Amino acid sequence: ITANLSRADGAAVWRYMPLGVNPDVRDWLREAIRGGRADDAKLRLQGNLRDFPFADGKQGTFKVTAKVAGASLRYAPDWPVIENIAGDLLFEGKRMLIKARQGSIYGVSLSGVSAEIPDLEAHEEILTVAGGALGPTADFLRFVATSPVSEKIDHFTEGMQAEGQGKLALKLTLPLRRLEQSKIDGDYQFLRNALVVDPDLPQLTEVAGRLNFNADSITIKEIRGQLLGAPLTVKAATRKDGTVAIDAQGSLNVAGMRNYRDHRVFNHLSGTTPWRGTVLLKGRNAEVVLDSNLLGIASSLPPPFNKSATDVMPFRFERANLESGPGRDQVRISLGKVFGAQLLRRADGGKRIIERGTIGLGEPPPALPEKGIQVGVSVGEFDVDFWRSLVAGNGSDGLPLGGISLRAEKMQVFDRPFNAVTLRASKRGGSWQGQVASREVAGEFNWDGGEKGRLHARLKHLMLAETRPGKTVLAEEPLRELPGMDIMADSFTLHGMKLGKLELSATNADNGWNLDKLAISSPDGTLNSSGLWHDGGTRLDFKLDVADIGKMLER
């Protein structure tokens, strides 16, 4: 028997199959080929039908051919559909083969696509789909995310973002009766891509190399790229327990970090340092560890962060998901014995919000608080002016600090030295309460952070030495940045002169810094004054009541 059909509905191809064809295959054809048209369909059937489908070709002939165009191929449930297929359909003996000259998935052109069932009479029909594609890596990631591949590779690509092109070679082995046992063999080649693989890491550029994957594992022999303009290499493999282990190494230079995030801190750093990192993926959890000895980095930051390029200062960054809920993780950062931090975060609209944590500078981090960040500082020298300038100069919103404990042998504040300082403070609502003790100042204080801020202090003694010579941090700051003040000190010493009791009240206004009250009193006399400090100069009104002019002048 021979038959020719010049034109037919592509979705009706299954209807033209002889009833002797395996019913499962007829059902698959009915579901798989959608739309389009079938041209130049031909049937040749010769031989005793008891021997159908003439597997060895000796007892007879069974052959069906057709040219399919504009059709869609839904080869398996849950897999992305291949659209706009143009190719040939062949049934010969017990074999079925669809060879597509063209097709697309998500608009990406495919090449060399074939769908084959080598044995239509097998008890378990096996469909093999193979093909390749050249197109945007972003579309490859979309293909993975919307297909069973994502689960098979343990959501390895989830959250990745890509720019650039790549090549995909894919082979699927699909048991039509047991699709849950499907097998995947794939190879993806990155062609100088830009990738964002993790929200905590900068974009990778010039990414080139191959990613191999199957139903059980992922393998990266070597992918090369750049991180902030410096080279890196990446390797990956799946362990026996199913964990995907990614190993990366490279170098990091300060110039690249400065281009990535413009911050004043980089003005005090220079050089290049090697680093190594590991990412462990299992389920939807990712554990990240980055290490560097910072060899090659020079720092002119104040102690204890200053170092030469030949000094080793071990740095480690660790991140792990928390079991307390989705989108929550824990970050640990250490810098030798100088600095340590533990931060608990939650995901919120693509950002990471720090809920609570602990930071230690010069000492181990304190115990983890219920909320906010607890800071412990124990150092020989601490330059508050420098760090205020560094943070303020970048418009930082700051961390959700909840408390601080500080000990410093020497501390610089508002250009004045303080020695043997001990300070404890905690945040309540929008204000800070604390106690301070040092050679120069001792007492209690309250800092209200509203508007420009206001400092309330009740002090046992206050001793102000001369400011440092030369350019000062205060000189760089406009008067409008100065806070309001309400200060009382039982004993006030200025530049070595014991002046007596101090009362100071000031507010920051649009026209300058208003000195509402300045009163200095002693048994020898009382000074009361008020005035205005603004960019154009200083105006001061004062009244002096003297009990002993000689002793007053001595003061």
XYZ file of C-alpha atoms in Angstrom:
555
model
C 0.000 0.000 0.000
C 1.251 3.454 -0.831
C -0.419 6.740 -0.016
C 0.384 10.408 -0.490
C -1.056 13.402 1.318
C 0.025 16.764 -0.022
C -1.148 18.816 2.947
C -2.521 18.055 6.406
C -2.950 19.533 9.835
C 0.282 18.998 11.754
C -1.613 18.310 14.970
C -3.481 15.473 13.209
C -0.386 13.450 12.241
C -1.268 10.824 14.851
C -4.548 10.129 13.012
C -2.687 8.949 9.928
C -0.727 6.271 11.783
C -1.839 2.673 11.167
C -3.800 1.168 14.046
C -1.022 -1.359 14.419
C 1.305 1.359 15.750
C 1.823 1.158 19.507
C -1.109 3.025 21.173
C 1.294 4.762 23.573
C 3.145 6.220 20.616
C -0.108 7.367 19.001
C -1.043 9.048 22.288
C 2.366 10.685 22.500
C 2.060 12.030 18.946
C -1.393 13.412 19.718
C -0.084 15.307 22.765
C 3.360 16.216 21.419
C 2.767 17.769 17.990
C 0.644 20.889 18.199
C -0.441 23.113 15.315
C 1.521 23.683 12.136
C 1.110 21.662 8.980
C 2.360 18.398 7.552
C 3.268 18.517 3.857
C 4.209 15.790 1.421
C 3.174 12.959 3.738
C 3.909 9.514 2.297
C 3.024 6.011 3.456
C 4.453 2.737 2.204
C 3.175 -0.506 3.709
C 4.144 -3.885 2.273
C 4.075 -7.350 3.815
C 1.976 -9.606 5.988
C 0.374 -7.472 8.691
C 0.956 -10.279 11.198
C 4.641 -9.259 11.003
C 3.950 -5.514 11.409
C 5.918 -3.291 11.909
C 8.568 -5.387 10.087
C 11.340 -4.549 12.519
C 14.141 -6.230 10.579
C 12.911 -4.981 7.199
C 12.956 -8.505 5.721
C 9.325 -9.576 6.123
C 7.989 -6.290 4.810
C 8.153 -2.515 4.796
C 6.526 0.116 6.967
C 7.584 3.676 6.308
C 5.878 7.010 6.895
C 7.503 10.337 6.061
C 6.221 13.893 6.332
C 7.569 17.403 6.330
C 6.385 19.350 9.358
C 6.426 23.171 9.505
C 5.212 25.755 11.991
C 4.436 23.140 14.603
C 5.172 23.004 18.321
C 6.670 19.954 19.982
C 5.560 19.241 23.541
C 7.859 16.292 24.004
C 7.194 15.807 27.742
C 5.008 17.396 30.426
C 6.607 20.225 32.446
C 9.316 20.798 29.827
C 9.481 24.006 27.751
C 7.813 23.590 24.362
C 9.909 23.657 21.192
C 8.139 26.096 18.870
C 8.174 26.931 15.149
C 9.561 23.548 14.201
C 10.472 22.879 10.594
C 11.700 19.364 9.954
C 11.036 15.783 8.929
C 8.965 13.066 10.550
C 9.956 9.464 9.919
C 8.408 6.155 10.952
C 10.371 3.210 9.664
C 9.951 -0.270 11.037
C 9.830 0.037 14.799
C 11.657 3.372 14.844
C 10.288 6.914 15.062
C 12.463 9.947 14.344
C 11.713 13.657 14.199
C 14.582 15.759 12.857
C 14.090 19.514 13.070
C 16.062 21.827 10.834
C 14.903 24.742 12.928
C 12.969 25.493 16.071
C 13.113 27.714 19.111
C 12.601 27.789 22.871
C 11.800 31.198 24.382
C 12.821 32.758 21.073
C 16.265 31.131 21.077
C 17.064 29.331 17.832
C 17.769 25.613 18.107
C 19.900 23.472 15.861
C 20.293 19.759 15.303
C 17.150 18.908 17.253
C 15.970 15.323 17.112
C 13.314 13.313 18.929
C 13.639 9.564 18.558
C 11.975 6.411 19.825
C 14.292 3.650 18.584
C 11.950 0.771 19.470
C 8.240 1.386 19.235
C 7.540 -2.195 20.287
C 9.559 -2.063 23.501
C 7.589 -2.591 26.701
C 9.036 0.690 28.007
C 9.169 3.149 25.122
C 12.204 5.416 25.443
C 12.101 8.855 23.845
C 15.445 10.558 23.279
C 15.461 14.301 22.612
C 18.740 15.964 21.647
C 19.704 19.340 20.299
C 21.709 22.488 20.646
C 21.146 26.208 20.918
C 23.066 29.448 20.631
C 21.536 32.406 22.399
C 21.382 34.613 25.478
C 22.511 32.946 28.681
C 19.544 34.602 30.411
C 17.250 32.445 28.246
C 19.227 29.340 29.170
C 18.690 30.186 32.846
C 14.984 30.649 32.120
C 14.878 27.260 30.387
C 16.465 25.646 33.426
C 14.142 27.418 35.866
C 10.949 26.377 34.041
C 11.918 22.760 33.419
C 12.637 19.727 35.597
C 16.329 20.482 35.056
C 16.159 22.954 37.970
C 15.185 20.265 40.444
C 17.583 17.746 38.931
C 20.545 20.097 39.480
C 19.287 21.120 42.933
C 18.289 24.662 41.839
C 21.945 25.443 41.174
C 21.130 28.374 38.875
C 18.308 29.874 40.947
C 18.754 33.601 41.430
C 21.502 33.932 38.812
C 21.405 36.858 36.375
C 23.284 36.890 33.091
C 24.274 39.052 30.146
C 25.856 37.618 27.022
C 25.637 34.562 24.794
C 26.193 30.870 25.309
C 25.934 27.464 23.642
C 23.759 24.646 24.939
C 23.989 20.972 24.018
C 21.274 18.869 25.647
C 20.188 15.243 25.563
C 17.074 13.993 27.347
C 16.228 10.331 27.806
C 12.521 10.116 28.667
C 10.770 6.817 29.519
C 7.252 7.671 28.306
C 5.625 5.542 31.004
C 7.999 6.648 33.793
C 8.876 10.271 33.172
C 10.031 10.656 36.770
C 13.004 8.481 35.764
C 14.074 10.872 33.010
C 17.785 11.369 32.452
C 19.553 14.559 31.461
C 22.951 15.150 29.926
C 23.834 18.748 29.214
C 26.754 20.979 28.366
C 26.595 24.765 28.503
C 29.403 26.970 27.266
C 29.606 30.542 28.568
C 30.906 32.939 25.916
C 32.420 35.936 27.752
C 29.344 36.478 29.898
C 28.568 38.826 32.750
C 27.036 36.903 35.669
C 25.553 37.727 39.045
C 25.690 34.458 40.965
C 25.065 35.717 44.496
C 23.509 38.909 45.923
C 26.447 39.328 48.331
C 29.043 39.248 45.540
C 29.873 41.697 42.722
C 29.147 40.833 39.109
C 31.518 38.435 37.367
C 32.635 39.519 33.897
C 34.366 37.906 30.912
C 33.059 34.515 32.073
C 34.108 31.726 29.704
C 34.059 27.957 30.129
C 31.813 24.900 30.277
C 29.212 23.705 32.743
C 28.358 20.000 32.447
C 25.338 18.543 34.180
C 23.236 15.405 34.346
C 20.470 14.104 36.583
C 22.852 13.471 39.456
C 25.708 15.925 39.246
C 27.220 19.176 38.065
C 30.801 19.464 36.890
C 32.855 22.534 36.048
C 36.398 21.627 35.098
C 37.386 25.263 34.801
C 35.572 28.503 34.154
C 37.599 31.681 33.888
C 36.428 35.223 34.371
C 37.081 38.472 36.168
C 35.947 39.810 39.517
C 36.219 43.599 39.791
C 38.725 43.594 36.957
C 40.978 40.881 38.428
C 41.166 37.270 37.156
C 39.482 34.299 38.817
C 38.921 30.613 38.113
C 35.989 28.450 39.184
C 35.685 24.671 39.497
C 32.707 22.653 40.716
C 31.643 19.073 41.345
C 28.826 17.214 43.064
C 29.754 15.239 46.170
C 28.386 11.816 47.101
C 25.828 13.333 49.474
C 24.444 15.513 46.667
C 26.147 18.724 47.774
C 27.449 20.873 44.929
C 30.899 22.131 45.921
C 32.193 25.189 44.080
C 35.822 26.219 44.491
C 36.993 29.615 43.295
C 40.231 31.527 43.548
C 41.680 34.698 42.179
C 43.000 38.092 43.132
C 41.331 41.277 44.276
C 42.664 44.790 43.807
C 41.669 47.937 45.652
C 41.191 49.913 42.431
C 38.528 47.454 41.316
C 36.776 47.633 44.680
C 36.796 51.431 44.503
C 35.176 51.351 41.052
C 32.542 48.919 42.337
C 31.649 50.878 45.455
C 32.934 54.411 45.910
C 33.762 54.712 49.603
C 36.286 56.865 51.423
C 37.796 53.819 53.079
C 39.409 52.856 49.759
C 41.392 56.115 49.798
C 43.373 54.544 52.636
C 43.950 51.167 50.945
C 46.117 50.095 48.031
C 47.438 46.947 46.393
C 46.267 43.506 45.272
C 45.753 40.335 47.304
C 44.962 36.680 46.517
C 41.758 35.034 47.765
C 40.067 31.652 47.763
C 36.407 30.786 48.193
C 34.117 27.795 48.597
C 30.362 27.590 48.040
C 28.423 24.512 49.175
C 24.938 24.102 47.688
C 22.395 21.573 48.894
C 18.676 21.916 48.529
C 18.128 25.658 48.467
C 20.796 26.321 51.058
C 24.120 27.908 50.205
C 27.129 28.095 52.489
C 29.796 30.576 51.394
C 33.343 30.888 52.744
C 35.891 33.427 51.435
C 39.473 33.605 52.726
C 42.395 35.952 52.119
C 45.597 36.727 54.004
C 45.479 40.316 52.616
C 49.127 39.983 51.647
C 49.816 42.771 49.167
C 47.278 45.198 50.647
C 48.640 48.306 52.379
C 46.413 50.224 54.790
C 46.837 53.720 56.216
C 43.691 53.392 58.326
C 44.108 54.172 62.028
C 45.109 51.362 64.398
C 44.298 48.540 64.630
C 43.578 48.400 60.886
C 46.877 49.836 59.653
C 49.287 47.452 57.910
C 52.023 47.330 55.302
C 51.722 45.356 52.072
C 54.042 42.674 53.488
C 51.968 42.123 56.635
C 49.639 39.129 56.829
C 46.180 39.802 58.292
C 43.849 36.795 57.793
C 40.388 37.755 56.541
C 37.393 35.399 56.441
C 33.780 35.841 55.312
C 31.247 33.096 56.059
C 27.566 32.922 55.187
C 25.087 30.147 55.955
C 21.315 29.830 55.775
C 19.381 29.625 59.033
C 16.774 26.992 59.810
C 14.563 29.592 61.530
C 12.859 30.465 58.259
C 13.260 31.021 54.504
C 15.299 34.016 53.427
C 17.242 34.169 56.698
C 20.988 33.758 56.953
C 23.959 34.330 59.207
C 27.146 36.161 58.256
C 30.430 35.886 60.139
C 33.377 38.166 59.361
C 36.802 38.036 60.962
C 40.013 40.003 60.449
C 42.750 38.236 62.382
C 42.409 38.989 66.094
C 41.547 42.603 65.300
C 37.902 42.357 64.254
C 35.025 39.878 64.404
C 31.317 40.102 63.582
C 28.241 37.887 63.557
C 25.159 39.251 61.758
C 21.707 37.679 61.372
C 19.810 38.873 58.308
C 16.504 38.443 56.504
C 15.609 38.919 52.865
C 13.298 41.831 52.113
C 12.488 42.833 48.552
C 15.811 41.718 47.124
C 17.789 43.337 49.946
C 19.340 41.866 53.069
C 18.209 43.507 56.309
C 20.326 43.046 59.441
C 18.039 42.154 62.357
C 20.606 41.591 65.082
C 24.272 40.893 65.508
C 27.446 41.384 67.442
C 30.755 43.096 66.592
C 34.066 42.876 68.402
C 37.000 45.222 67.780
C 40.169 44.241 69.598
C 38.208 41.644 71.575
C 35.928 38.659 70.815
C 32.404 39.688 69.758
C 29.965 40.019 72.704
C 27.004 37.691 73.251
C 24.297 37.870 70.594
C 21.509 40.271 71.703
C 17.764 39.784 71.223
C 17.665 42.679 68.744
C 19.994 45.260 67.258
C 23.775 45.042 67.157
C 25.950 44.892 70.249
C 29.481 46.300 69.820
C 32.485 45.604 72.009
C 35.695 47.630 71.581
C 38.984 47.163 73.420
C 41.892 48.952 71.743
C 44.983 50.952 72.494
C 43.997 53.867 70.241
C 40.663 54.858 68.729
C 40.193 57.932 66.520
C 36.483 58.774 66.698
C 36.918 61.852 64.485
C 38.394 59.795 61.671
C 35.652 57.170 61.679
C 32.908 59.808 61.960
C 34.326 61.550 58.919
C 34.674 58.282 57.014
C 31.084 57.208 57.635
C 29.474 60.643 57.271
C 31.327 61.276 54.031
C 29.485 58.398 52.378
C 25.989 59.141 53.598
C 25.765 55.812 55.413
C 22.468 54.876 57.000
C 24.488 53.027 59.600
C 23.843 49.733 61.354
C 20.953 49.026 63.745
C 23.171 49.457 66.805
C 21.675 48.519 70.153
C 24.572 48.837 72.565
C 28.279 49.520 72.871
C 30.997 48.760 75.379
C 34.309 50.534 74.785
C 37.721 50.570 76.414
C 40.560 52.595 74.905
C 43.894 53.739 76.273
C 43.753 56.772 73.980
C 40.788 58.209 72.105
C 40.452 61.257 69.855
C 37.071 63.074 69.881
C 36.415 66.506 68.337
C 40.173 66.926 67.877
C 40.865 66.470 71.579
C 42.607 63.574 73.319
C 40.976 61.432 75.999
C 42.889 58.837 78.012
C 42.001 55.612 79.840
C 38.462 55.699 78.460
C 35.694 53.325 79.521
C 32.265 53.810 77.970
C 29.007 51.866 78.074
C 25.860 52.881 76.232
C 22.573 51.344 75.135
C 19.854 52.467 72.775
C 16.270 52.912 73.930
C 13.840 54.059 71.316
C 15.525 56.827 69.353
C 18.026 57.851 72.021
C 21.183 56.545 73.664
C 21.908 56.457 77.395
C 25.324 55.730 78.795
C 28.157 56.298 81.222
C 31.710 57.371 80.484
C 34.821 57.448 82.646
C 38.280 58.737 81.722
C 40.939 61.128 82.957
C 39.295 63.963 81.041
C 35.578 63.240 81.420
C 33.334 61.224 83.742
C 29.571 61.059 84.115
C 26.331 60.127 82.372
C 25.025 61.186 78.992
C 22.025 60.925 76.696
C 22.124 61.317 72.934
C 18.881 62.107 71.107
C 19.347 61.295 67.438
C 16.316 63.247 66.171
C 16.868 65.946 63.532
C 20.450 67.230 64.016
C 20.753 65.454 67.359
C 21.134 66.716 70.908
C 23.623 65.731 73.601
C 22.584 65.806 77.271
C 25.363 65.201 79.804
C 25.713 65.374 83.576
C 29.413 65.149 84.354
C 31.564 64.962 87.452
C 34.463 66.507 85.612
C 35.310 67.714 82.118
C 38.864 68.540 81.068
C 39.429 69.845 77.537
C 42.977 69.920 76.227
C 44.090 71.953 73.229
C 43.014 70.672 69.824
C 45.471 69.131 67.420
C 47.377 71.681 65.326
C 46.603 72.004 61.645
C 43.505 71.025 59.734
C 40.828 69.366 61.844
C 37.784 67.280 61.152
C 35.562 69.927 62.755
C 36.935 72.540 60.382
C 35.718 70.452 57.471
C 32.215 70.091 58.863
C 29.711 72.925 58.357
C 28.251 74.465 61.507
C 24.831 73.191 60.535
C 26.058 69.665 61.294
C 26.872 70.418 64.937
C 24.332 68.941 67.385
C 22.442 70.699 70.127
C 23.965 70.438 73.620
C 22.797 70.467 77.221
C 25.875 69.882 79.397
C 26.541 70.363 83.098
C 29.926 69.587 84.677
C 30.743 69.915 88.379
C 34.367 70.613 87.488
C 35.448 72.163 84.186
C 39.086 72.505 83.122
C 40.089 74.183 79.839
C 43.677 74.014 78.554
C 44.882 73.231 82.062
C 42.891 76.061 83.713
C 40.413 74.960 86.385
C 37.469 77.264 85.712
C 34.816 75.817 88.026
C 31.293 74.559 87.345
C 30.031 74.511 83.730
C 26.528 74.895 82.291
C 26.152 74.834 78.508
C 22.972 74.940 76.425
C 23.049 75.304 72.635
C 20.810 74.600 69.655
C 21.453 74.272 65.956
C 19.381 76.718 63.920
C 19.250 77.659 60.252
C 21.315 80.791 60.859
C 24.065 79.020 62.816
C 24.815 77.464 66.159
C 22.967 79.329 68.926
C 24.715 79.496 72.271
C 21.630 79.815 74.467
C 23.562 79.742 77.722
C 27.171 79.409 78.797
C 27.721 79.739 82.531
C 30.991 79.133 84.381
C 30.895 79.636 88.129
C 33.343 79.340 90.996
C 33.744 80.884 94.455
C 35.747 83.646 92.745
C 33.086 84.724 90.272
C 30.504 83.822 87.620
C 30.510 84.224 83.827
C 27.146 84.198 82.010
C 27.066 84.503 78.247
C 25.046 83.802 75.106
C 25.607 84.309 71.423
C 25.663 82.989 67.863
C 28.341 81.108 65.957
C 27.848 81.252 62.183
C 29.893 81.138 59.005
C 30.349 84.901 59.003
C 31.832 85.019 62.492
C 30.897 84.857 66.159
C 28.746 87.178 68.276
C 28.969 86.812 72.070
C 27.179 88.693 74.861
C 28.447 88.088 78.375
C 28.144 89.242 81.965
C 30.885 88.754 84.533
C 30.228 88.847 88.291
C 33.516 88.858 90.244
C 33.945 88.022 93.936
C 37.791 87.912 93.924
C 39.397 89.520 90.873
C 42.867 88.190 91.638
C 41.866 84.567 91.988
C 39.487 84.933 89.041
C 42.342 86.048 86.808
C 44.499 83.189 88.037
C 41.844 80.795 86.832
